[in-house]
Amino acid sequence: LVDEVSYKKDIGIVDGELKYVVIKIRSTMTSTTPYSQGNEINDFVQEQMKSHVSTLPGSLARAKVVCIVFAYLDLSRELLTGLFQGCGIAMPISFLVVLASTKNIVVSGYAVVSVASIVLCVLGFCKSAMDWDLGVGEAIAGVIVIGYSVDYVVHL
């Protein structure tokens, strides 16, 4: 930690006035920490910061925690949201496309069930057999799986 400290970078004096101070901590959390665990840690750190801000002097009342790993968690959250939104959009669209092309509601229903089954099987395998939590890579792969499964079912 001593090698990472640089007073020229960590203490910001602008026009003779203290503008910022960087306080570095060491953590065992890495960028590969699963979203669910990392989010709990992020929430805990943010709550601790909020509880201590009230005891700080007025000049430090705007203190906040900034961490690249927490930014990575924000990315994970947005990608997971995109994955679930993609599922929510792909199912009705694939139903409508198959319904418009076959004019058969039963076949359209089977198509949607097939798409959902493919997505659930692939993502379920990742969780159950590989013990992977949903993260950035899995969210991106999940969106790709949705696209391929819709394409596969539509072309049957």
Short mmCIF file of N, CA, C and O in Angstrom, two decimals, residues 78-155:
data_model
loop_
_atom_site.label_atom_id
_atom_site.label_comp_id
_atom_site.label_asym_id
_atom_site.label_seq_id
_atom_site.Cartn_x
_atom_site.Cartn_y
_atom_site.Cartn_z
N GLU A 78 -26.17 -3.43 -15.23
CA GLU A 78 -26.80 -2.98 -16.48
C GLU A 78 -26.86 -4.10 -17.52
O GLU A 78 -27.85 -4.22 -18.24
N LEU A 79 -25.81 -4.91 -17.59
CA LEU A 79 -25.82 -6.02 -18.55
C LEU A 79 -26.84 -7.08 -18.15
O LEU A 79 -27.51 -7.66 -19.02
N LEU A 80 -26.97 -7.35 -16.86
CA LEU A 80 -27.99 -8.31 -16.42
C LEU A 80 -29.39 -7.78 -16.68
O LEU A 80 -30.28 -8.53 -17.08
N THR A 81 -29.58 -6.48 -16.47
CA THR A 81 -30.86 -5.87 -16.79
C THR A 81 -31.15 -6.01 -18.29
O THR A 81 -32.27 -6.35 -18.69
N GLY A 82 -30.13 -5.80 -19.11
CA GLY A 82 -30.28 -5.96 -20.56
C GLY A 82 -30.60 -7.39 -20.94
O GLY A 82 -31.40 -7.63 -21.87
N LEU A 83 -30.02 -8.34 -20.24
CA LEU A 83 -30.31 -9.76 -20.50
C LEU A 83 -31.79 -10.05 -20.26
O LEU A 83 -32.46 -10.64 -21.10
N PHE A 84 -32.29 -9.62 -19.11
CA PHE A 84 -33.69 -9.91 -18.79
C PHE A 84 -34.64 -9.11 -19.67
O PHE A 84 -35.71 -9.60 -20.04
N GLN A 85 -34.26 -7.89 -20.03
CA GLN A 85 -35.08 -7.12 -20.97
C GLN A 85 -35.07 -7.79 -22.34
O GLN A 85 -36.10 -7.81 -23.04
N GLY A 86 -33.92 -8.33 -22.73
CA GLY A 86 -33.83 -9.04 -24.00
C GLY A 86 -34.75 -10.25 -24.04
O GLY A 86 -35.40 -10.52 -25.05
N CYS A 87 -34.81 -10.96 -22.91
CA CYS A 87 -35.74 -12.09 -22.83
C CYS A 87 -37.17 -11.61 -22.94
O CYS A 87 -37.99 -12.22 -23.65
N GLY A 88 -37.47 -10.53 -22.26
CA GLY A 88 -38.83 -9.99 -22.29
C GLY A 88 -39.24 -9.47 -23.65
O GLY A 88 -40.42 -9.48 -23.99
N ILE A 89 -38.28 -9.02 -24.43
CA ILE A 89 -38.58 -8.51 -25.78
C ILE A 89 -38.59 -9.64 -26.80
O ILE A 89 -39.44 -9.68 -27.69
N ALA A 90 -37.65 -10.57 -26.68
CA ALA A 90 -37.50 -11.63 -27.69
C ALA A 90 -38.68 -12.59 -27.71
O ALA A 90 -39.08 -13.04 -28.79
N MET A 91 -39.22 -12.90 -26.56
CA MET A 91 -40.32 -13.88 -26.52
C MET A 91 -41.56 -13.38 -27.27
O MET A 91 -42.06 -14.08 -28.15
N PRO A 92 -42.08 -12.20 -26.96
CA PRO A 92 -43.27 -11.75 -27.71
C PRO A 92 -42.99 -11.51 -29.19
O PRO A 92 -43.84 -11.80 -30.04
N ILE A 93 -41.80 -10.99 -29.50
CA ILE A 93 -41.47 -10.72 -30.91
C ILE A 93 -41.39 -12.04 -31.68
O ILE A 93 -41.92 -12.15 -32.80
N SER A 94 -40.73 -13.04 -31.09
CA SER A 94 -40.64 -14.33 -31.80
C SER A 94 -42.03 -14.94 -31.95
O SER A 94 -42.34 -15.55 -32.97
N PHE A 95 -42.88 -14.77 -30.93
CA PHE A 95 -44.25 -15.26 -31.04
C PHE A 95 -44.98 -14.59 -32.21
O PHE A 95 -45.62 -15.26 -33.02
N LEU A 96 -44.85 -13.26 -32.30
CA LEU A 96 -45.54 -12.54 -33.36
C LEU A 96 -44.99 -12.88 -34.74
O LEU A 96 -45.75 -13.00 -35.71
N VAL A 97 -43.67 -13.04 -34.85
CA VAL A 97 -43.08 -13.37 -36.15
C VAL A 97 -43.53 -14.75 -36.61
O VAL A 97 -43.93 -14.94 -37.77
N VAL A 98 -43.50 -15.72 -35.71
CA VAL A 98 -43.93 -17.07 -36.08
C VAL A 98 -45.43 -17.08 -36.36
O VAL A 98 -45.90 -17.74 -37.29
N LEU A 99 -46.18 -16.32 -35.56
CA LEU A 99 -47.63 -16.26 -35.80
C LEU A 99 -47.94 -15.62 -37.16
O LEU A 99 -48.80 -16.11 -37.90
N ALA A 100 -47.20 -14.57 -37.52
CA ALA A 100 -47.43 -13.92 -38.81
C ALA A 100 -47.04 -14.82 -39.97
O ALA A 100 -47.68 -14.81 -41.02
N SER A 101 -45.99 -15.61 -39.79
CA SER A 101 -45.53 -16.46 -40.90
C SER A 101 -46.30 -17.76 -41.01
O SER A 101 -46.50 -18.27 -42.11
N THR A 102 -46.75 -18.34 -39.89
CA THR A 102 -47.45 -19.64 -39.96
C THR A 102 -48.96 -19.50 -39.83
O THR A 102 -49.69 -20.41 -40.21
N LYS A 103 -49.40 -18.39 -39.25
CA LYS A 103 -50.83 -18.17 -38.99
C LYS A 103 -51.41 -19.30 -38.14
O LYS A 103 -52.57 -19.68 -38.29
N ASN A 104 -50.57 -19.82 -37.24
CA ASN A 104 -50.98 -20.92 -36.37
C ASN A 104 -50.53 -20.59 -34.95
O ASN A 104 -49.33 -20.54 -34.66
N ILE A 105 -51.49 -20.39 -34.06
CA ILE A 105 -51.17 -19.97 -32.69
C ILE A 105 -50.49 -21.09 -31.89
O ILE A 105 -49.67 -20.82 -31.01
N VAL A 106 -50.82 -22.34 -32.21
CA VAL A 106 -50.21 -23.46 -31.49
C VAL A 106 -48.72 -23.55 -31.82
O VAL A 106 -47.88 -23.70 -30.92
N VAL A 107 -48.38 -23.45 -33.09
CA VAL A 107 -46.97 -23.49 -33.50
C VAL A 107 -46.23 -22.30 -32.90
O VAL A 107 -45.09 -22.43 -32.45
N SER A 108 -46.87 -21.15 -32.87
CA SER A 108 -46.25 -19.95 -32.28
C SER A 108 -45.99 -20.16 -30.80
O SER A 108 -44.94 -19.78 -30.28
N GLY A 109 -46.93 -20.76 -30.12
CA GLY A 109 -46.74 -21.07 -28.69
C GLY A 109 -45.59 -22.03 -28.47
O GLY A 109 -44.78 -21.84 -27.56
N TYR A 110 -45.51 -23.08 -29.30
CA TYR A 110 -44.39 -24.03 -29.20
C TYR A 110 -43.05 -23.34 -29.48
O TYR A 110 -42.04 -23.65 -28.86
N ALA A 111 -43.07 -22.40 -30.40
CA ALA A 111 -41.83 -21.68 -30.73
C ALA A 111 -41.33 -20.88 -29.53
O ALA A 111 -40.14 -20.90 -29.20
N VAL A 112 -42.24 -20.19 -28.85
CA VAL A 112 -41.86 -19.40 -27.68
C VAL A 112 -41.38 -20.31 -26.56
O VAL A 112 -40.38 -20.02 -25.88
N VAL A 113 -42.06 -21.43 -26.36
CA VAL A 113 -41.63 -22.39 -25.34
C VAL A 113 -40.25 -22.93 -25.69
O VAL A 113 -39.39 -23.12 -24.81
N SER A 114 -39.99 -23.17 -26.97
CA SER A 114 -38.69 -23.66 -27.41
C SER A 114 -37.59 -22.63 -27.14
O SER A 114 -36.51 -22.97 -26.64
N VAL A 115 -37.84 -21.38 -27.47
CA VAL A 115 -36.86 -20.32 -27.22
C VAL A 115 -36.57 -20.21 -25.73
O VAL A 115 -35.42 -20.17 -25.30
N ALA A 116 -37.62 -20.20 -24.92
CA ALA A 116 -37.45 -20.09 -23.47
C ALA A 116 -36.69 -21.30 -22.93
O ALA A 116 -35.81 -21.15 -22.07
N SER A 117 -36.99 -22.48 -23.45
CA SER A 117 -36.30 -23.70 -22.99
C SER A 117 -34.83 -23.67 -23.34
O SER A 117 -33.98 -24.07 -22.52
N ILE A 118 -34.50 -23.21 -24.53
CA ILE A 118 -33.09 -23.14 -24.94
C ILE A 118 -32.33 -22.19 -24.02
O ILE A 118 -31.26 -22.52 -23.51
N VAL A 119 -32.90 -21.01 -23.80
CA VAL A 119 -32.23 -20.02 -22.95
C VAL A 119 -32.08 -20.55 -21.53
O VAL A 119 -31.01 -20.45 -20.92
N LEU A 120 -33.14 -21.12 -20.98
CA LEU A 120 -33.08 -21.65 -19.62
C LEU A 120 -32.11 -22.81 -19.49
O LEU A 120 -31.40 -22.93 -18.49
N CYS A 121 -32.07 -23.68 -20.49
CA CYS A 121 -31.13 -24.81 -20.45
C CYS A 121 -29.69 -24.34 -20.47
O CYS A 121 -28.85 -24.82 -19.70
N VAL A 122 -29.37 -23.40 -21.36
CA VAL A 122 -27.99 -22.92 -21.46
C VAL A 122 -27.58 -22.19 -20.19
O VAL A 122 -26.54 -22.47 -19.60
N LEU A 123 -28.40 -21.23 -19.75
CA LEU A 123 -28.05 -20.49 -18.54
C LEU A 123 -28.13 -21.36 -17.29
O LEU A 123 -27.34 -21.21 -16.36
N GLY A 124 -29.08 -22.29 -17.27
CA GLY A 124 -29.17 -23.23 -16.15
C GLY A 124 -27.96 -24.14 -16.08
O GLY A 124 -27.47 -24.45 -14.99
N PHE A 125 -27.46 -24.57 -17.23
CA PHE A 125 -26.24 -25.40 -17.25
C PHE A 125 -25.06 -24.61 -16.70
O PHE A 125 -24.26 -25.14 -15.93
N CYS A 126 -24.98 -23.35 -17.08
CA CYS A 126 -23.88 -22.51 -16.57
C CYS A 126 -23.92 -22.40 -15.06
O CYS A 126 -22.88 -22.42 -14.41
N LYS A 127 -25.10 -22.33 -14.49
CA LYS A 127 -25.22 -22.19 -13.04
C LYS A 127 -25.07 -23.53 -12.34
O LYS A 127 -24.31 -23.66 -11.37
N SER A 128 -25.80 -24.55 -12.80
CA SER A 128 -25.82 -25.81 -12.07
C SER A 128 -24.55 -26.65 -12.29
O SER A 128 -23.97 -27.15 -11.35
N ALA A 129 -24.13 -26.81 -13.53
CA ALA A 129 -22.99 -27.66 -13.81
C ALA A 129 -21.65 -26.94 -13.66
O ALA A 129 -20.69 -27.49 -13.15
N MET A 130 -21.61 -25.70 -14.11
CA MET A 130 -20.34 -24.95 -14.08
C MET A 130 -20.20 -24.10 -12.81
O MET A 130 -19.13 -23.58 -12.53
N ASP A 131 -21.30 -23.91 -12.08
CA ASP A 131 -21.34 -23.09 -10.87
C ASP A 131 -20.89 -21.66 -11.13
O ASP A 131 -20.16 -21.07 -10.35
N TRP A 132 -21.35 -21.12 -12.25
CA TRP A 132 -21.06 -19.72 -12.59
C TRP A 132 -22.22 -18.87 -12.15
O TRP A 132 -23.38 -19.18 -12.41
N ASP A 133 -21.93 -17.76 -11.49
CA ASP A 133 -22.97 -16.77 -11.21
C ASP A 133 -23.11 -15.90 -12.44
O ASP A 133 -22.19 -15.76 -13.23
N LEU A 134 -24.28 -15.28 -12.57
CA LEU A 134 -24.47 -14.37 -13.70
C LEU A 134 -23.57 -13.16 -13.51
O LEU A 134 -23.62 -12.49 -12.48
N GLY A 135 -22.75 -12.91 -14.48
CA GLY A 135 -21.84 -11.77 -14.45
C GLY A 135 -21.81 -11.14 -15.83
O GLY A 135 -22.71 -11.34 -16.66
N VAL A 136 -20.75 -10.41 -16.10
CA VAL A 136 -20.64 -9.70 -17.38
C VAL A 136 -20.60 -10.67 -18.55
O VAL A 136 -21.38 -10.56 -19.50
N GLY A 137 -19.71 -11.64 -18.49
CA GLY A 137 -19.58 -12.60 -19.59
C GLY A 137 -20.83 -13.41 -19.81
O GLY A 137 -21.26 -13.62 -20.95
N GLU A 138 -21.44 -13.85 -18.71
CA GLU A 138 -22.65 -14.65 -18.82
C GLU A 138 -23.82 -13.83 -19.36
O GLU A 138 -24.65 -14.35 -20.11
N ALA A 139 -23.89 -12.56 -18.98
CA ALA A 139 -24.97 -11.70 -19.49
C ALA A 139 -24.83 -11.49 -21.00
O ALA A 139 -25.81 -11.56 -21.74
N ILE A 140 -23.60 -11.25 -21.43
CA ILE A 140 -23.36 -11.07 -22.88
C ILE A 140 -23.66 -12.36 -23.62
O ILE A 140 -24.34 -12.36 -24.66
N ALA A 141 -23.19 -13.48 -23.08
CA ALA A 141 -23.45 -14.78 -23.70
C ALA A 141 -24.95 -15.08 -23.70
O ALA A 141 -25.47 -15.65 -24.68
N GLY A 142 -25.65 -14.69 -22.65
CA GLY A 142 -27.09 -14.91 -22.58
C GLY A 142 -27.83 -14.17 -23.66
O GLY A 142 -28.77 -14.70 -24.27
N VAL A 143 -27.44 -12.94 -23.94
CA VAL A 143 -28.07 -12.16 -25.01
C VAL A 143 -27.81 -12.83 -26.36
O VAL A 143 -28.70 -12.91 -27.21
N ILE A 144 -26.61 -13.33 -26.55
CA ILE A 144 -26.28 -14.04 -27.80
C ILE A 144 -27.12 -15.31 -27.91
O ILE A 144 -27.64 -15.63 -28.99
N VAL A 145 -27.26 -16.04 -26.81
CA VAL A 145 -28.07 -17.27 -26.81
C VAL A 145 -29.52 -16.96 -27.16
O VAL A 145 -30.15 -17.70 -27.91
N ILE A 146 -30.04 -15.87 -26.64
CA ILE A 146 -31.41 -15.48 -26.98
C ILE A 146 -31.53 -15.27 -28.48
O ILE A 146 -32.46 -15.78 -29.12
N GLY A 147 -30.59 -14.54 -29.06
CA GLY A 147 -30.62 -14.28 -30.50
C GLY A 147 -30.53 -15.56 -31.31
O GLY A 147 -31.30 -15.76 -32.27
N TYR A 148 -29.59 -16.43 -30.94
CA TYR A 148 -29.45 -17.69 -31.67
C TYR A 148 -30.67 -18.58 -31.52
O TYR A 148 -31.09 -19.25 -32.47
N SER A 149 -31.25 -18.62 -30.32
CA SER A 149 -32.40 -19.50 -30.11
C SER A 149 -33.61 -19.00 -30.90
O SER A 149 -34.34 -19.82 -31.47
N VAL A 150 -33.81 -17.69 -30.94
CA VAL A 150 -34.91 -17.16 -31.74
C VAL A 150 -34.66 -17.46 -33.22
O VAL A 150 -35.56 -17.92 -33.94
N ASP A 151 -33.44 -17.25 -33.68
CA ASP A 151 -33.10 -17.51 -35.08
C ASP A 151 -33.30 -19.00 -35.42
O ASP A 151 -33.88 -19.33 -36.46
N TYR A 152 -32.86 -19.86 -34.52
CA TYR A 152 -33.00 -21.31 -34.74
C TYR A 152 -34.46 -21.71 -34.83
O TYR A 152 -34.87 -22.42 -35.76
N VAL A 153 -35.26 -21.24 -33.89
CA VAL A 153 -36.67 -21.63 -33.85
C VAL A 153 -37.44 -21.05 -35.05
O VAL A 153 -38.26 -21.74 -35.64
N VAL A 154 -37.14 -19.82 -35.40
CA VAL A 154 -37.85 -19.19 -36.52
C VAL A 154 -37.54 -19.92 -37.83
O VAL A 154 -38.41 -20.07 -38.70
N HIS A 155 -36.32 -20.40 -37.99
CA HIS A 155 -35.95 -21.06 -39.24
C HIS A 155 -36.31 -22.54 -39.27
O HIS A 155 -36.07 -23.22 -40.28
#
